[in-house]
Amino acid sequence: MSDRLDAQPGPATGSGSSVQPERDQPETGAPTKGTRMAAPGTRTSEEKTARRPAAGKADTTKVLAVPKGRTGAARILLGRDAIMIYVLVVVVLYASLVIPRFASPVTVGFLLLDVIPTLLIALPMTLVIISGEIDLSVASIAGLTSALMGVLWQGGMPIALVLVICVLAGLVAGAFNGVLIAYLGLPSLAVTIGTLALFRGLALVVIGDNAVANFPPGLTSFFTSKIGGTGIPTVMVGVVVLIIAFAVVLHFTPFGRGLFALGYSKEAATFVGIDVARSKFLLYLATGTVSAFAGIYWTLRYSSARSDNASGLELAVIAAVLLGGVSIFGGKGSIPGVLAGVLLIGTINYALKLDRVSEVVLIIVTGSLLILSVVAPNIGAAVQRARHARQVRAAPLP
């Protein structure tokens, strides 16, 4: 590139080692006798010798290769989130063509009603996993909320006060996790495995083996109602508001950007001024509160308060989050990818149900997707590293 510029007459446009035009050179007097004048725009032999790299040293002025990468629209259209959306569209189209009764507003309504608990809990779980932590107690918090809701309502408390107390119960459960993990420094995996059993046991203590089903009909009807003839549940309006709120927090606020830094390195995050303990504590408050929302929704959607409500839901949530592109090691992920992951797992499960596949197979499919979501990115990264190493070995030496 520099040679091509040097061969052109007229003023040079580059900088650094570029040759200045003749008229810009300072006058040093008349040339001595016998000295051959250089033509304008050409280099003398002394200049060429001066510009030639010394023996044994690399020519640092020559650009060997220009880094290439996806930018702009290509980065969006070929990214992990876009691929998940493409896969979701393909699965929906295939199910619509192959499975009878799948392509209908009724299917849309029941599918969305089924995925709402997973979708709700996946939102704060995304932030937790991006920060390098995990919360396995979310389903137990939902079960505890459901049991508490049934007991309080059966005891004659107004339903509005019952709902407020249930949300506060989820907040307290999340705060309990947050204090142990953020301020006492205990590992989140061990803490939330323990609280998974603790909260489920408390739910059993609160309501026992009983079930409460006489909730206000107007409230239960609202949680299963649809928007006109679209089949879209009315409660999806509130879910969409939560999705937008979590997306804004994660992608457009300093707190959200700090979570990515926290997932990469806690020491580096602390060094740049991020309050690590406070950030973690707020995340577990969010998971507890949203899990309480999921427990309330589960209870009113099925009109039943039981201690085993939402059992095993944490497996589906984590599978959807990882399938949506969130790294289990932290530092990577997005809300759009998680939405696609949740809808993909929900669509596959609902299509298999319509095709009369047993529940055991559904559990196997969910577990397989969880393994695939963890193994596939690591295999892809290993292939890229091997390809890069091969390209480096094959590149000619300067």
CSV table of C-alpha atoms in Angstrom, one decimal:
chain,number,residue,atom,x,y,z
A,1,MET,CA,0.0,0.0,0.0
A,2,SER,CA,2.8,2.4,0.9
A,3,ASP,CA,4.7,1.5,-2.3
A,4,ARG,CA,1.7,2.3,-4.4
A,5,LEU,CA,1.3,5.7,-2.8
A,6,ASP,CA,4.9,6.5,-3.2
A,7,ALA,CA,4.8,5.8,-6.9
A,8,GLN,CA,2.0,8.3,-7.5
A,9,PRO,CA,3.0,11.9,-8.4
A,10,GLY,CA,1.6,14.9,-6.5
A,11,PRO,CA,1.0,15.4,-2.8
A,12,ALA,CA,0.9,12.4,-0.6
A,13,THR,CA,-2.2,11.7,1.4
A,14,GLY,CA,-0.8,9.3,4.0
A,15,SER,CA,1.1,9.9,7.2
A,16,GLY,CA,4.0,8.4,9.1
A,17,SER,CA,6.5,7.0,6.5
A,18,SER,CA,4.9,8.5,3.4
A,19,VAL,CA,7.2,10.5,1.2
A,20,GLN,CA,6.6,14.2,1.2
A,21,PRO,CA,6.2,16.0,-2.1
A,22,GLU,CA,9.2,17.9,-3.5
A,23,ARG,CA,7.6,21.4,-2.8
A,24,ASP,CA,7.2,20.6,0.8
A,25,GLN,CA,10.8,19.6,1.3
A,26,PRO,CA,13.0,22.3,3.0
A,27,GLU,CA,15.4,23.9,0.6
A,28,THR,CA,19.0,22.8,1.3
A,29,GLY,CA,20.7,24.7,-1.4
A,30,ALA,CA,21.7,23.9,-5.0
A,31,PRO,CA,22.7,20.4,-5.8
A,32,THR,CA,26.4,19.7,-6.0
A,33,LYS,CA,28.1,19.1,-9.3
A,34,GLY,CA,27.7,15.6,-10.6
A,35,THR,CA,24.6,15.0,-8.5
A,36,ARG,CA,21.8,13.7,-10.6
A,37,MET,CA,18.5,15.5,-10.1
A,38,ALA,CA,15.5,13.2,-9.3
A,39,ALA,CA,12.4,13.6,-11.3
A,40,PRO,CA,9.4,15.0,-9.4
A,41,GLY,CA,7.4,12.4,-7.6
A,42,THR,CA,10.2,9.8,-7.7
A,43,ARG,CA,12.6,8.6,-5.0
A,44,THR,CA,16.3,8.8,-5.0
A,45,SER,CA,18.5,5.7,-4.3
A,46,GLU,CA,19.3,7.2,-0.8
A,47,GLU,CA,15.6,7.5,0.0
A,48,LYS,CA,15.0,3.9,-1.1
A,49,THR,CA,17.9,2.7,1.0
A,50,ALA,CA,16.7,4.7,4.0
A,51,ARG,CA,13.2,3.2,3.6
A,52,ARG,CA,14.4,-0.4,3.2
A,53,PRO,CA,14.2,-2.3,6.5
A,54,ALA,CA,17.5,-3.2,8.2
A,55,ALA,CA,18.8,-6.7,7.9
A,56,GLY,CA,17.4,-9.0,10.5
A,57,LYS,CA,14.4,-6.7,11.3
A,58,ALA,CA,10.8,-7.0,10.2
A,59,ASP,CA,9.2,-4.4,8.1
A,60,THR,CA,6.7,-3.0,10.5
A,61,THR,CA,5.3,-0.5,7.9
A,62,LYS,CA,3.8,-3.2,5.8
A,63,VAL,CA,0.3,-4.5,6.7
A,64,LEU,CA,0.3,-8.3,6.3
A,65,ALA,CA,-3.4,-8.9,6.8
A,66,VAL,CA,-6.5,-6.9,7.7
A,67,PRO,CA,-8.6,-8.4,10.5
A,68,LYS,CA,-11.9,-9.6,9.1
A,69,GLY,CA,-15.2,-10.1,11.1
A,70,ARG,CA,-18.9,-9.7,11.0
A,71,THR,CA,-20.0,-6.1,11.2
A,72,GLY,CA,-23.3,-4.3,10.9
A,73,ALA,CA,-26.2,-6.3,9.4
A,74,ALA,CA,-24.2,-9.5,8.9
A,75,ARG,CA,-23.4,-9.6,12.6
A,76,ILE,CA,-27.1,-9.4,13.5
A,77,LEU,CA,-28.4,-11.7,10.8
A,78,LEU,CA,-25.8,-14.4,11.4
A,79,GLY,CA,-25.5,-14.1,15.2
A,80,ARG,CA,-26.6,-16.7,17.7
A,81,ASP,CA,-29.8,-14.9,18.5
A,82,ALA,CA,-30.8,-14.8,14.8
A,83,ILE,CA,-29.9,-18.5,14.3
A,84,MET,CA,-32.2,-19.4,17.3
A,85,ILE,CA,-35.0,-17.4,15.7
A,86,TYR,CA,-34.5,-19.1,12.3
A,87,VAL,CA,-34.6,-22.5,14.1
A,88,LEU,CA,-37.8,-21.5,15.9
A,89,VAL,CA,-39.4,-20.5,12.6
A,90,VAL,CA,-38.4,-23.7,11.0
A,91,VAL,CA,-39.8,-25.8,13.9
A,92,VAL,CA,-43.1,-23.8,13.8
A,93,LEU,CA,-43.5,-24.2,10.1
A,94,TYR,CA,-42.7,-27.9,10.2
A,95,ALA,CA,-45.2,-28.5,13.1
A,96,SER,CA,-47.8,-26.5,11.2
A,97,LEU,CA,-47.5,-28.7,8.1
A,98,VAL,CA,-47.1,-32.1,9.8
A,99,ILE,CA,-49.1,-32.0,13.0
A,100,PRO,CA,-52.9,-31.6,12.7
A,101,ARG,CA,-54.5,-28.8,14.6
A,102,PHE,CA,-51.2,-27.1,15.4
A,103,ALA,CA,-51.7,-24.1,13.1
A,104,SER,CA,-54.7,-22.5,14.9
A,105,PRO,CA,-55.4,-19.7,17.4
A,106,VAL,CA,-56.3,-22.3,20.0
A,107,THR,CA,-52.8,-23.7,19.8
A,108,VAL,CA,-51.3,-20.3,20.1
A,109,GLY,CA,-53.3,-19.6,23.2
A,110,PHE,CA,-52.5,-22.8,25.0
A,111,LEU,CA,-48.9,-22.8,23.9
A,112,LEU,CA,-48.4,-19.3,25.3
A,113,LEU,CA,-50.3,-20.1,28.5
A,114,ASP,CA,-47.9,-23.1,29.0
A,115,VAL,CA,-44.7,-21.1,28.4
A,116,ILE,CA,-45.5,-18.1,30.5
A,117,PRO,CA,-44.1,-19.5,33.8
A,118,THR,CA,-40.9,-20.5,32.1
A,119,LEU,CA,-40.7,-17.2,30.3
A,120,LEU,CA,-41.2,-15.2,33.5
A,121,ILE,CA,-38.5,-17.0,35.5
A,122,ALA,CA,-36.1,-17.1,32.5
A,123,LEU,CA,-35.9,-13.3,32.5
A,124,PRO,CA,-34.1,-12.8,35.8
A,125,MET,CA,-32.3,-16.2,35.4
A,126,THR,CA,-30.7,-14.7,32.3
A,127,LEU,CA,-29.2,-11.9,34.3
A,128,VAL,CA,-28.1,-14.3,37.0
A,129,ILE,CA,-26.3,-16.7,34.7
A,130,ILE,CA,-24.7,-13.8,32.7
A,131,SER,CA,-23.2,-12.6,36.0
A,132,GLY,CA,-21.7,-16.0,36.5
A,133,GLU,CA,-24.1,-17.3,39.1
A,134,ILE,CA,-27.2,-19.6,39.1
A,135,ASP,CA,-30.4,-20.0,41.0
A,136,LEU,CA,-31.9,-23.5,41.3
A,137,SER,CA,-34.6,-22.6,43.9
A,138,VAL,CA,-36.9,-20.6,41.6
A,139,ALA,CA,-39.4,-23.4,41.1
A,140,SER,CA,-39.5,-24.1,44.9
A,141,ILE,CA,-40.2,-20.4,45.5
A,142,ALA,CA,-43.1,-20.6,43.1
A,143,GLY,CA,-44.4,-23.7,44.9
A,144,LEU,CA,-44.0,-22.0,48.3
A,145,THR,CA,-45.9,-19.0,47.0
A,146,SER,CA,-48.7,-21.2,45.6
A,147,ALA,CA,-49.0,-23.1,48.9
A,148,LEU,CA,-49.1,-19.8,50.9
A,149,MET,CA,-51.7,-18.4,48.6
A,150,GLY,CA,-54.0,-21.3,49.1
A,151,VAL,CA,-53.7,-21.3,52.9
A,152,LEU,CA,-54.3,-17.5,53.2
A,153,TRP,CA,-57.2,-17.5,50.8
A,154,GLN,CA,-58.8,-20.5,52.6
A,155,GLY,CA,-58.3,-18.7,55.9
A,156,GLY,CA,-60.6,-15.8,54.7
A,157,MET,CA,-58.0,-13.2,53.8
A,158,PRO,CA,-58.9,-10.8,50.9
A,159,ILE,CA,-57.4,-11.9,47.7
A,160,ALA,CA,-55.6,-8.6,47.1
A,161,LEU,CA,-53.9,-8.8,50.4
A,162,VAL,CA,-53.1,-12.5,49.7
A,163,LEU,CA,-51.4,-11.5,46.4
A,164,VAL,CA,-49.3,-8.8,48.1
A,165,ILE,CA,-48.2,-11.2,50.9
A,166,CYS,CA,-47.2,-13.8,48.3
A,167,VAL,CA,-45.1,-11.3,46.4
A,168,LEU,CA,-43.4,-10.3,49.6
A,169,ALA,CA,-42.8,-14.0,50.4
A,170,GLY,CA,-40.9,-14.4,47.1
A,171,LEU,CA,-39.0,-11.2,47.8
A,172,VAL,CA,-37.9,-12.5,51.2
A,173,ALA,CA,-36.9,-15.9,49.7
A,174,GLY,CA,-34.8,-14.1,47.1
A,175,ALA,CA,-33.2,-11.9,49.8
A,176,PHE,CA,-32.3,-15.0,51.8
A,177,ASN,CA,-30.5,-16.4,48.8
A,178,GLY,CA,-28.9,-13.0,48.1
A,179,VAL,CA,-27.5,-12.5,51.5
A,180,LEU,CA,-25.9,-16.0,51.6
A,181,ILE,CA,-24.4,-15.6,48.1
A,182,ALA,CA,-23.6,-11.9,47.8
A,183,TYR,CA,-22.6,-10.9,51.3
A,184,LEU,CA,-21.4,-14.2,52.9
A,185,GLY,CA,-19.6,-15.3,49.7
A,186,LEU,CA,-21.1,-18.8,49.5
A,187,PRO,CA,-21.3,-20.6,46.1
A,188,SER,CA,-24.6,-20.0,44.4
A,189,LEU,CA,-24.9,-23.6,43.3
A,190,ALA,CA,-24.6,-25.0,46.8
A,191,VAL,CA,-26.9,-22.4,48.3
A,192,THR,CA,-29.7,-22.7,45.9
A,193,ILE,CA,-29.6,-26.5,45.9
A,194,GLY,CA,-30.2,-26.2,49.6
A,195,THR,CA,-32.9,-23.6,49.4
A,196,LEU,CA,-34.5,-25.7,46.6
A,197,ALA,CA,-35.2,-28.4,49.2
A,198,LEU,CA,-35.9,-25.9,52.0
A,199,PHE,CA,-38.6,-23.9,50.2
A,200,ARG,CA,-40.2,-27.0,48.8
A,201,GLY,CA,-40.3,-28.5,52.3
A,202,LEU,CA,-41.8,-25.2,53.7
A,203,ALA,CA,-44.5,-25.4,51.1
A,204,LEU,CA,-45.3,-28.9,52.2
A,205,VAL,CA,-45.4,-27.7,55.9
A,206,VAL,CA,-47.7,-24.8,55.0
A,207,ILE,CA,-50.4,-26.7,53.0
A,208,GLY,CA,-49.5,-30.3,53.5
A,209,ASP,CA,-51.0,-32.7,51.0
A,210,ASN,CA,-54.1,-30.6,50.6
A,211,ALA,CA,-55.2,-28.5,47.6
A,212,VAL,CA,-57.1,-25.3,47.5
A,213,ALA,CA,-59.2,-24.7,44.4
A,214,ASN,CA,-62.0,-22.2,45.2
A,215,PHE,CA,-60.3,-19.0,44.1
A,216,PRO,CA,-62.4,-16.1,42.7
A,217,PRO,CA,-63.8,-17.2,39.4
A,218,GLY,CA,-63.4,-13.7,37.9
A,219,LEU,CA,-59.7,-13.8,38.7
A,220,THR,CA,-59.1,-17.3,37.3
A,221,SER,CA,-61.0,-16.4,34.2
A,222,PHE,CA,-58.9,-13.4,33.6
A,223,PHE,CA,-55.7,-15.4,33.8
A,224,THR,CA,-57.0,-17.8,31.1
A,225,SER,CA,-58.7,-15.2,28.9
A,226,LYS,CA,-57.6,-14.3,25.4
A,227,ILE,CA,-57.3,-11.1,23.5
A,228,GLY,CA,-60.2,-11.2,21.0
A,229,GLY,CA,-59.9,-14.0,18.5
A,230,THR,CA,-56.1,-14.0,18.3
A,231,GLY,CA,-55.7,-16.7,20.9
A,232,ILE,CA,-53.1,-14.6,22.7
A,233,PRO,CA,-53.6,-14.6,26.5
A,234,THR,CA,-54.5,-11.3,28.1
A,235,VAL,CA,-51.7,-11.8,30.7
A,236,MET,CA,-49.2,-11.7,27.9
A,237,VAL,CA,-49.5,-7.9,28.1
A,238,GLY,CA,-47.9,-7.9,31.5
A,239,VAL,CA,-45.4,-10.4,30.4
A,240,VAL,CA,-44.3,-8.3,27.5
A,241,VAL,CA,-43.9,-5.3,29.8
A,242,LEU,CA,-41.6,-7.4,32.0
A,243,ILE,CA,-39.6,-8.6,28.9
A,244,ILE,CA,-39.1,-5.0,27.8
A,245,ALA,CA,-38.0,-3.9,31.3
A,246,PHE,CA,-35.5,-6.7,31.7
A,247,ALA,CA,-34.2,-6.1,28.1
A,248,VAL,CA,-33.7,-2.4,28.8
A,249,VAL,CA,-31.9,-3.1,32.1
A,250,LEU,CA,-29.6,-5.7,30.6
A,251,HIS,CA,-28.7,-4.1,27.4
A,252,PHE,CA,-29.1,-0.3,27.9
A,253,THR,CA,-28.1,0.5,31.5
A,254,PRO,CA,-24.7,0.6,33.3
A,255,PHE,CA,-26.0,-2.0,35.7
A,256,GLY,CA,-26.7,-4.5,32.9
A,257,ARG,CA,-23.3,-3.9,31.2
A,258,GLY,CA,-21.7,-4.4,34.6
A,259,LEU,CA,-23.3,-7.9,34.8
A,260,PHE,CA,-21.4,-8.9,31.6
A,261,ALA,CA,-18.2,-7.6,33.2
A,262,LEU,CA,-19.0,-9.5,36.4
A,263,GLY,CA,-19.5,-12.7,34.4
A,264,TYR,CA,-16.1,-12.3,32.8
A,265,SER,CA,-14.1,-11.5,35.9
A,266,LYS,CA,-15.3,-10.5,39.3
A,267,GLU,CA,-11.9,-9.0,40.1
A,268,ALA,CA,-11.9,-6.8,37.0
A,269,ALA,CA,-15.5,-5.7,37.7
A,270,THR,CA,-14.5,-4.7,41.2
A,271,PHE,CA,-11.5,-2.8,39.9
A,272,VAL,CA,-13.6,-0.7,37.6
A,273,GLY,CA,-16.0,0.3,40.4
A,274,ILE,CA,-18.8,-2.2,40.2
A,275,ASP,CA,-20.4,-3.1,43.5
A,276,VAL,CA,-20.3,-6.9,43.1
A,277,ALA,CA,-22.2,-7.8,46.3
A,278,ARG,CA,-25.0,-5.3,45.7
A,279,SER,CA,-25.4,-6.4,42.1
A,280,LYS,CA,-25.7,-10.0,43.1
A,281,PHE,CA,-28.1,-9.2,45.9
A,282,LEU,CA,-30.4,-7.3,43.5
A,283,LEU,CA,-30.4,-10.2,41.0
A,284,TYR,CA,-31.6,-12.7,43.7
A,285,LEU,CA,-34.3,-10.2,44.8
A,286,ALA,CA,-35.4,-10.2,41.2
A,287,THR,CA,-35.5,-14.0,40.8
A,288,GLY,CA,-37.4,-14.4,44.1
A,289,THR,CA,-40.0,-11.7,43.1
A,290,VAL,CA,-40.6,-13.0,39.6
A,291,SER,CA,-40.7,-16.6,40.8
A,292,ALA,CA,-43.6,-15.4,43.2
A,293,PHE,CA,-45.3,-13.9,40.1
A,294,ALA,CA,-44.9,-17.3,38.4
A,295,GLY,CA,-46.4,-19.1,41.4
A,296,ILE,CA,-49.4,-16.8,41.5
A,297,TYR,CA,-49.9,-17.3,37.8
A,298,TRP,CA,-49.6,-21.1,38.1
A,299,THR,CA,-52.1,-21.2,40.9
A,300,LEU,CA,-54.7,-19.1,39.2
A,301,ARG,CA,-54.2,-20.6,35.7
A,302,TYR,CA,-54.9,-24.1,37.0
A,303,SER,CA,-57.2,-23.0,39.8
A,304,SER,CA,-55.2,-25.1,42.3
A,305,ALA,CA,-52.8,-24.3,45.1
A,306,ARG,CA,-50.6,-27.3,45.9
A,307,SER,CA,-47.2,-27.8,47.5
A,308,ASP,CA,-45.8,-29.5,44.4
A,309,ASN,CA,-46.8,-26.8,41.9
A,310,ALA,CA,-44.1,-25.9,39.4
A,311,SER,CA,-42.0,-28.9,40.3
A,312,GLY,CA,-39.1,-29.4,37.9
A,313,LEU,CA,-39.6,-26.0,36.3
A,314,GLU,CA,-36.1,-24.9,37.0
A,315,LEU,CA,-34.8,-27.5,34.5
A,316,ALA,CA,-36.9,-26.1,31.7
A,317,VAL,CA,-35.9,-22.6,32.6
A,318,ILE,CA,-32.2,-23.3,32.6
A,319,ALA,CA,-32.4,-25.3,29.4
A,320,ALA,CA,-34.2,-22.5,27.7
A,321,VAL,CA,-31.8,-19.8,28.9
A,322,LEU,CA,-28.7,-21.8,27.8
A,323,LEU,CA,-30.3,-22.8,24.5
A,324,GLY,CA,-30.9,-19.1,23.9
A,325,GLY,CA,-27.2,-18.4,23.9
A,326,VAL,CA,-26.4,-17.5,27.5
A,327,SER,CA,-23.0,-18.9,28.5
A,328,ILE,CA,-23.1,-21.1,31.5
A,329,PHE,CA,-19.7,-19.6,32.4
A,330,GLY,CA,-21.2,-16.1,32.4
A,331,GLY,CA,-20.4,-12.9,30.5
A,332,LYS,CA,-22.5,-13.7,27.4
A,333,GLY,CA,-26.1,-13.7,26.5
A,334,SER,CA,-29.1,-11.6,25.5
A,335,ILE,CA,-32.9,-11.4,26.1
A,336,PRO,CA,-34.0,-11.9,22.5
A,337,GLY,CA,-32.0,-15.2,22.3
A,338,VAL,CA,-33.6,-16.4,25.6
A,339,LEU,CA,-37.1,-15.6,24.3
A,340,ALA,CA,-36.3,-17.7,21.2
A,341,GLY,CA,-35.0,-20.5,23.4
A,342,VAL,CA,-38.1,-20.5,25.6
A,343,LEU,CA,-40.5,-20.4,22.7
A,344,LEU,CA,-38.5,-23.2,20.9
A,345,ILE,CA,-38.7,-25.6,23.9
A,346,GLY,CA,-42.3,-24.7,24.4
A,347,THR,CA,-43.2,-25.3,20.8
A,348,ILE,CA,-41.4,-28.6,20.7
A,349,ASN,CA,-43.1,-29.8,23.8
A,350,TYR,CA,-46.5,-28.7,22.7
A,351,ALA,CA,-46.1,-30.2,19.3
A,352,LEU,CA,-45.1,-33.5,20.9
A,353,LYS,CA,-48.1,-33.4,23.2
A,354,LEU,CA,-50.4,-32.9,20.2
A,355,ASP,CA,-48.8,-35.8,18.6
A,356,ARG,CA,-49.6,-37.9,21.7
A,357,VAL,CA,-46.1,-38.4,22.8
A,358,SER,CA,-45.7,-39.4,26.5
A,359,GLU,CA,-44.5,-37.1,29.3
A,360,VAL,CA,-41.4,-39.2,29.7
A,361,VAL,CA,-40.3,-38.4,26.2
A,362,LEU,CA,-40.9,-34.7,26.8
A,363,ILE,CA,-38.5,-34.9,29.8
A,364,ILE,CA,-35.9,-36.7,27.7
A,365,VAL,CA,-36.2,-34.0,25.0
A,366,THR,CA,-35.8,-31.2,27.5
A,367,GLY,CA,-32.8,-32.8,29.1
A,368,SER,CA,-31.3,-33.5,25.6
A,369,LEU,CA,-31.7,-29.8,24.7
A,370,LEU,CA,-30.0,-28.8,27.9
A,371,ILE,CA,-27.0,-30.9,27.2
A,372,LEU,CA,-27.0,-29.8,23.5
A,373,SER,CA,-27.1,-26.1,24.6
A,374,VAL,CA,-24.0,-26.6,26.8
A,375,VAL,CA,-22.0,-28.9,24.6
A,376,ALA,CA,-22.6,-27.4,21.2
A,377,PRO,CA,-21.1,-23.9,21.9
A,378,ASN,CA,-18.0,-25.5,23.4
A,379,ILE,CA,-17.5,-27.7,20.3
A,380,GLY,CA,-18.0,-24.7,18.1
A,381,ALA,CA,-15.4,-22.7,20.0
A,382,ALA,CA,-12.9,-25.6,19.9
A,383,VAL,CA,-13.4,-25.9,16.1
A,384,GLN,CA,-12.8,-22.2,15.7
A,385,ARG,CA,-9.6,-22.3,17.8
A,386,ALA,CA,-8.3,-25.2,15.8
A,387,ARG,CA,-9.0,-23.5,12.5
A,388,HIS,CA,-7.4,-20.3,13.7
A,389,ALA,CA,-4.3,-22.2,14.9
A,390,ARG,CA,-4.0,-23.9,11.5
A,391,GLN,CA,-4.3,-20.6,9.7
A,392,VAL,CA,-1.6,-19.1,11.8
A,393,ARG,CA,0.8,-22.0,11.1
A,394,ALA,CA,0.1,-21.9,7.4
A,395,ALA,CA,0.6,-18.1,7.1
A,396,PRO,CA,3.9,-17.1,5.4
A,397,LEU,CA,6.6,-15.5,7.5
A,398,PRO,CA,7.3,-11.8,6.8
